[in-house]
Structure formats: structure tokens, C-alpha cells
């Protein structure tokens, strides 16, 4: 079975290595040591823990996210408004996401270049949440 270092686990969970270390220290996920003394997390344990973390994901105000599971927080890099439709581009780390939505939705969200936003991908649609 593959094992992961704290740093690798943190990347897979989308958190900092310090957060992953605190979770391990608190016993939320079990670790073991390799011959070199590094703490490792068993792959099966990490898979189960990643599901637990995702199910407990909440926004800062305590509300759950949405049913769209693939969230890409980033920065709005372009907003192109048409008469009825609009195109919004978000750079989320190395990922460029483009969403086609109504002009009304863009205006209601107040989306502008330079603001934080989250693109949520579900099936073939990209949903935009204002940060």
C-alpha cells in the first residue's frame, strides 16, 4: 500500500503542511514512521480522511458550500459582457476556467476583474461563487 508524507497529504487535501501536521498530532488521521523517521500516512487512511474533510467543508460563515464538488478558488481575470450573455474567466492556480452565464448573473454577483471568486465545476457547467 502506498504511503504519503505529511507534505504530500497536505497537497492532496488542499491544505498547508502545518494544518496536516496538526490534524495528525490531534489523531484525526493515523501516521506511522518510515526508516528515516518521517511521518507517513497510509493511502487507505488518507483516502478515508479526505472524504471526511470534504464532507465537513464549510464556508467562513458556517454554511456548507454547494452540491458542486469541484471548487476552484481564484481571481477574476476577464469579464466580457454581451447584451444577454457574459463570459467570465478565472485563474485558479495553474487552471484557467471560463464560464458562460447571463449578464444579469454577472451584474448581480458584481463580478469584476481582480476580485476573488470560486469557479465550481459540475458536469459540463461551471458555476461562479463570489468570494
C-alpha atoms as a PDB file:
ATOM      1  CA  UNK A   1       0.000   0.000   0.000  1.00  0.00           C
ATOM      2  CA  UNK A   2       1.285   3.460  -0.886  1.00  0.00           C
ATOM      3  CA  UNK A   3       2.011   5.873   1.927  1.00  0.00           C
ATOM      4  CA  UNK A   4       2.219   9.669   1.789  1.00  0.00           C
ATOM      5  CA  UNK A   5       4.378  12.183   3.624  1.00  0.00           C
ATOM      6  CA  UNK A   6       2.658  14.974   5.548  1.00  0.00           C
ATOM      7  CA  UNK A   7       3.566  17.395   2.733  1.00  0.00           C
ATOM      8  CA  UNK A   8       2.154  15.118   0.022  1.00  0.00           C
ATOM      9  CA  UNK A   9      -1.013  14.562   2.053  1.00  0.00           C
ATOM     10  CA  UNK A  10      -1.394  18.319   2.554  1.00  0.00           C
ATOM     11  CA  UNK A  11      -1.199  18.929  -1.211  1.00  0.00           C
ATOM     12  CA  UNK A  12      -3.785  16.236  -1.881  1.00  0.00           C
ATOM     13  CA  UNK A  13      -6.099  17.644   0.799  1.00  0.00           C
ATOM     14  CA  UNK A  14      -5.617  21.241  -0.352  1.00  0.00           C
ATOM     15  CA  UNK A  15      -4.285  22.467   3.000  1.00  0.00           C
ATOM     16  CA  UNK A  16      -0.931  23.638   4.351  1.00  0.00           C
ATOM     17  CA  UNK A  17       1.577  21.115   5.716  1.00  0.00           C
ATOM     18  CA  UNK A  18       1.108  22.756   9.140  1.00  0.00           C
ATOM     19  CA  UNK A  19      -2.625  22.009   9.036  1.00  0.00           C
ATOM     20  CA  UNK A  20      -1.969  18.395   8.008  1.00  0.00           C
ATOM     21  CA  UNK A  21       0.576  18.089  10.857  1.00  0.00           C
ATOM     22  CA  UNK A  22      -1.917  19.496  13.378  1.00  0.00           C
ATOM     23  CA  UNK A  23      -4.568  17.028  12.188  1.00  0.00           C
ATOM     24  CA  UNK A  24      -2.093  14.157  12.565  1.00  0.00           C
ATOM     25  CA  UNK A  25      -0.985  15.402  16.020  1.00  0.00           C
ATOM     26  CA  UNK A  26      -4.653  15.581  17.075  1.00  0.00           C
ATOM     27  CA  UNK A  27      -5.190  11.988  15.948  1.00  0.00           C
ATOM     28  CA  UNK A  28      -7.631  12.860  13.176  1.00  0.00           C
ATOM     29  CA  UNK A  29      -5.520  10.779  10.785  1.00  0.00           C
ATOM     30  CA  UNK A  30      -3.132   7.971  11.770  1.00  0.00           C
ATOM     31  CA  UNK A  31       0.545   8.191  10.880  1.00  0.00           C
ATOM     32  CA  UNK A  32       3.499   5.844  11.099  1.00  0.00           C
ATOM     33  CA  UNK A  33       7.246   6.406  10.716  1.00  0.00           C
ATOM     34  CA  UNK A  34       9.493   5.148   7.928  1.00  0.00           C
ATOM     35  CA  UNK A  35      13.117   4.012   8.361  1.00  0.00           C
ATOM     36  CA  UNK A  36      14.258   7.629   8.108  1.00  0.00           C
ATOM     37  CA  UNK A  37      11.876   8.788  10.833  1.00  0.00           C
ATOM     38  CA  UNK A  38       9.480  10.648   8.523  1.00  0.00           C
ATOM     39  CA  UNK A  39       5.811  10.512   9.395  1.00  0.00           C
ATOM     40  CA  UNK A  40       3.734   8.801   6.729  1.00  0.00           C
ATOM     41  CA  UNK A  41       0.019   8.348   6.213  1.00  0.00           C
ATOM     42  CA  UNK A  42      -1.274   5.082   4.759  1.00  0.00           C
ATOM     43  CA  UNK A  43      -3.028   5.610   1.401  1.00  0.00           C
ATOM     44  CA  UNK A  44      -6.281   3.985   2.517  1.00  0.00           C
ATOM     45  CA  UNK A  45      -6.367   6.081   5.693  1.00  0.00           C
ATOM     46  CA  UNK A  46      -5.710   9.246   3.677  1.00  0.00           C
ATOM     47  CA  UNK A  47      -8.465   8.379   1.193  1.00  0.00           C
ATOM     48  CA  UNK A  48     -10.989   7.907   4.008  1.00  0.00           C
ATOM     49  CA  UNK A  49      -9.818  11.073   5.759  1.00  0.00           C
ATOM     50  CA  UNK A  50     -10.068  13.122   2.545  1.00  0.00           C
ATOM     51  CA  UNK A  51     -13.742  12.148   2.282  1.00  0.00           C
ATOM     52  CA  UNK A  52     -14.283  13.155   5.922  1.00  0.00           C
ATOM     53  CA  UNK A  53     -12.610  16.524   5.338  1.00  0.00           C
ATOM     54  CA  UNK A  54     -14.636  17.180   2.176  1.00  0.00           C
ATOM     55  CA  UNK A  55     -17.920  16.333   3.878  1.00  0.00           C
ATOM     56  CA  UNK A  56     -17.120  18.742   6.671  1.00  0.00           C
ATOM     57  CA  UNK A  57     -16.180  21.622   4.344  1.00  0.00           C
ATOM     58  CA  UNK A  58     -17.910  24.855   5.291  1.00  0.00           C
ATOM     59  CA  UNK A  59     -17.588  28.483   4.330  1.00  0.00           C
ATOM     60  CA  UNK A  60     -16.288  31.069   6.819  1.00  0.00           C
ATOM     61  CA  UNK A  61     -19.847  31.936   7.888  1.00  0.00           C
ATOM     62  CA  UNK A  62     -20.550  28.264   8.644  1.00  0.00           C
ATOM     63  CA  UNK A  63     -22.782  27.460   5.694  1.00  0.00           C
ATOM     64  CA  UNK A  64     -21.994  24.467   3.539  1.00  0.00           C
ATOM     65  CA  UNK A  65     -20.710  25.058   0.032  1.00  0.00           C
ATOM     66  CA  UNK A  66     -22.912  23.706  -2.750  1.00  0.00           C
ATOM     67  CA  UNK A  67     -23.621  20.381  -4.383  1.00  0.00           C
ATOM     68  CA  UNK A  68     -20.936  21.201  -6.959  1.00  0.00           C
ATOM     69  CA  UNK A  69     -17.892  19.390  -5.569  1.00  0.00           C
ATOM     70  CA  UNK A  70     -15.064  20.674  -7.766  1.00  0.00           C
ATOM     71  CA  UNK A  71     -14.272  24.152  -6.449  1.00  0.00           C
ATOM     72  CA  UNK A  72     -11.503  26.322  -7.903  1.00  0.00           C
ATOM     73  CA  UNK A  73     -10.940  29.487  -5.835  1.00  0.00           C
ATOM     74  CA  UNK A  74      -9.096  32.117  -7.807  1.00  0.00           C
ATOM     75  CA  UNK A  75      -9.122  35.621  -9.220  1.00  0.00           C
ATOM     76  CA  UNK A  76     -11.315  37.028 -11.988  1.00  0.00           C
ATOM     77  CA  UNK A  77      -9.069  37.859 -14.953  1.00  0.00           C
ATOM     78  CA  UNK A  78     -11.681  38.851 -17.563  1.00  0.00           C
ATOM     79  CA  UNK A  79     -15.353  39.770 -17.773  1.00  0.00           C
ATOM     80  CA  UNK A  80     -16.906  40.135 -21.214  1.00  0.00           C
ATOM     81  CA  UNK A  81     -20.490  41.388 -21.218  1.00  0.00           C
ATOM     82  CA  UNK A  82     -22.879  40.947 -24.117  1.00  0.00           C
ATOM     83  CA  UNK A  83     -26.480  42.127 -24.388  1.00  0.00           C
ATOM     84  CA  UNK A  84     -27.800  38.953 -22.711  1.00  0.00           C
ATOM     85  CA  UNK A  85     -24.826  36.632 -22.103  1.00  0.00           C
ATOM     86  CA  UNK A  86     -21.462  37.107 -20.419  1.00  0.00           C
ATOM     87  CA  UNK A  87     -18.127  35.329 -20.249  1.00  0.00           C
ATOM     88  CA  UNK A  88     -16.086  35.249 -17.032  1.00  0.00           C
ATOM     89  CA  UNK A  89     -12.523  33.939 -16.796  1.00  0.00           C
ATOM     90  CA  UNK A  90     -10.939  32.869 -13.510  1.00  0.00           C
ATOM     91  CA  UNK A  91      -7.306  31.950 -12.930  1.00  0.00           C
ATOM     92  CA  UNK A  92      -7.208  29.378 -10.127  1.00  0.00           C
ATOM     93  CA  UNK A  93      -3.573  28.475  -9.599  1.00  0.00           C
ATOM     94  CA  UNK A  94      -2.441  26.849 -12.857  1.00  0.00           C
ATOM     95  CA  UNK A  95      -6.052  26.435 -14.022  1.00  0.00           C
ATOM     96  CA  UNK A  96      -7.838  28.904 -16.314  1.00  0.00           C
ATOM     97  CA  UNK A  97     -11.604  28.442 -16.133  1.00  0.00           C
ATOM     98  CA  UNK A  98     -14.107  30.112 -18.425  1.00  0.00           C
ATOM     99  CA  UNK A  99     -17.805  30.323 -17.619  1.00  0.00           C
ATOM    100  CA  UNK A 100     -20.619  31.432 -19.902  1.00  0.00           C
ATOM    101  CA  UNK A 101     -23.525  32.829 -17.928  1.00  0.00           C
ATOM    102  CA  UNK A 102     -26.152  35.524 -18.163  1.00  0.00           C
ATOM    103  CA  UNK A 103     -25.225  39.184 -17.998  1.00  0.00           C
ATOM    104  CA  UNK A 104     -27.781  39.532 -15.210  1.00  0.00           C
ATOM    105  CA  UNK A 105     -25.947  36.923 -13.090  1.00  0.00           C
ATOM    106  CA  UNK A 106     -22.611  38.703 -13.548  1.00  0.00           C
ATOM    107  CA  UNK A 107     -24.173  42.020 -12.555  1.00  0.00           C
ATOM    108  CA  UNK A 108     -25.966  40.513  -9.525  1.00  0.00           C
ATOM    109  CA  UNK A 109     -22.680  38.986  -8.319  1.00  0.00           C
ATOM    110  CA  UNK A 110     -20.852  42.233  -9.025  1.00  0.00           C
ATOM    111  CA  UNK A 111     -18.055  40.321 -10.763  1.00  0.00           C
ATOM    112  CA  UNK A 112     -15.103  42.473 -11.804  1.00  0.00           C
ATOM    113  CA  UNK A 113     -11.529  41.838 -12.896  1.00  0.00           C
ATOM    114  CA  UNK A 114      -9.269  41.498  -9.863  1.00  0.00           C
ATOM    115  CA  UNK A 115     -11.818  40.201  -7.366  1.00  0.00           C
ATOM    116  CA  UNK A 116     -11.739  36.800  -5.716  1.00  0.00           C
ATOM    117  CA  UNK A 117     -14.243  34.250  -6.936  1.00  0.00           C
ATOM    118  CA  UNK A 118     -14.685  30.499  -6.956  1.00  0.00           C
ATOM    119  CA  UNK A 119     -15.466  28.503 -10.082  1.00  0.00           C
ATOM    120  CA  UNK A 120     -17.447  25.347  -9.340  1.00  0.00           C
ATOM    121  CA  UNK A 121     -17.487  22.632 -11.944  1.00  0.00           C
ATOM    122  CA  UNK A 122     -20.356  20.177 -12.084  1.00  0.00           C
ATOM    123  CA  UNK A 123     -20.775  18.034 -15.157  1.00  0.00           C
ATOM    124  CA  UNK A 124     -20.377  20.351 -18.150  1.00  0.00           C
ATOM    125  CA  UNK A 125     -21.265  23.577 -16.289  1.00  0.00           C
ATOM    126  CA  UNK A 126     -19.004  26.000 -14.461  1.00  0.00           C
ATOM    127  CA  UNK A 127     -20.720  27.833 -11.595  1.00  0.00           C
ATOM    128  CA  UNK A 128     -19.259  31.051 -10.186  1.00  0.00           C
ATOM    129  CA  UNK A 129     -19.436  31.970  -6.471  1.00  0.00           C
ATOM    130  CA  UNK A 130     -18.374  35.408  -5.354  1.00  0.00           C
ATOM    131  CA  UNK A 131     -15.791  35.194  -2.553  1.00  0.00           C
END
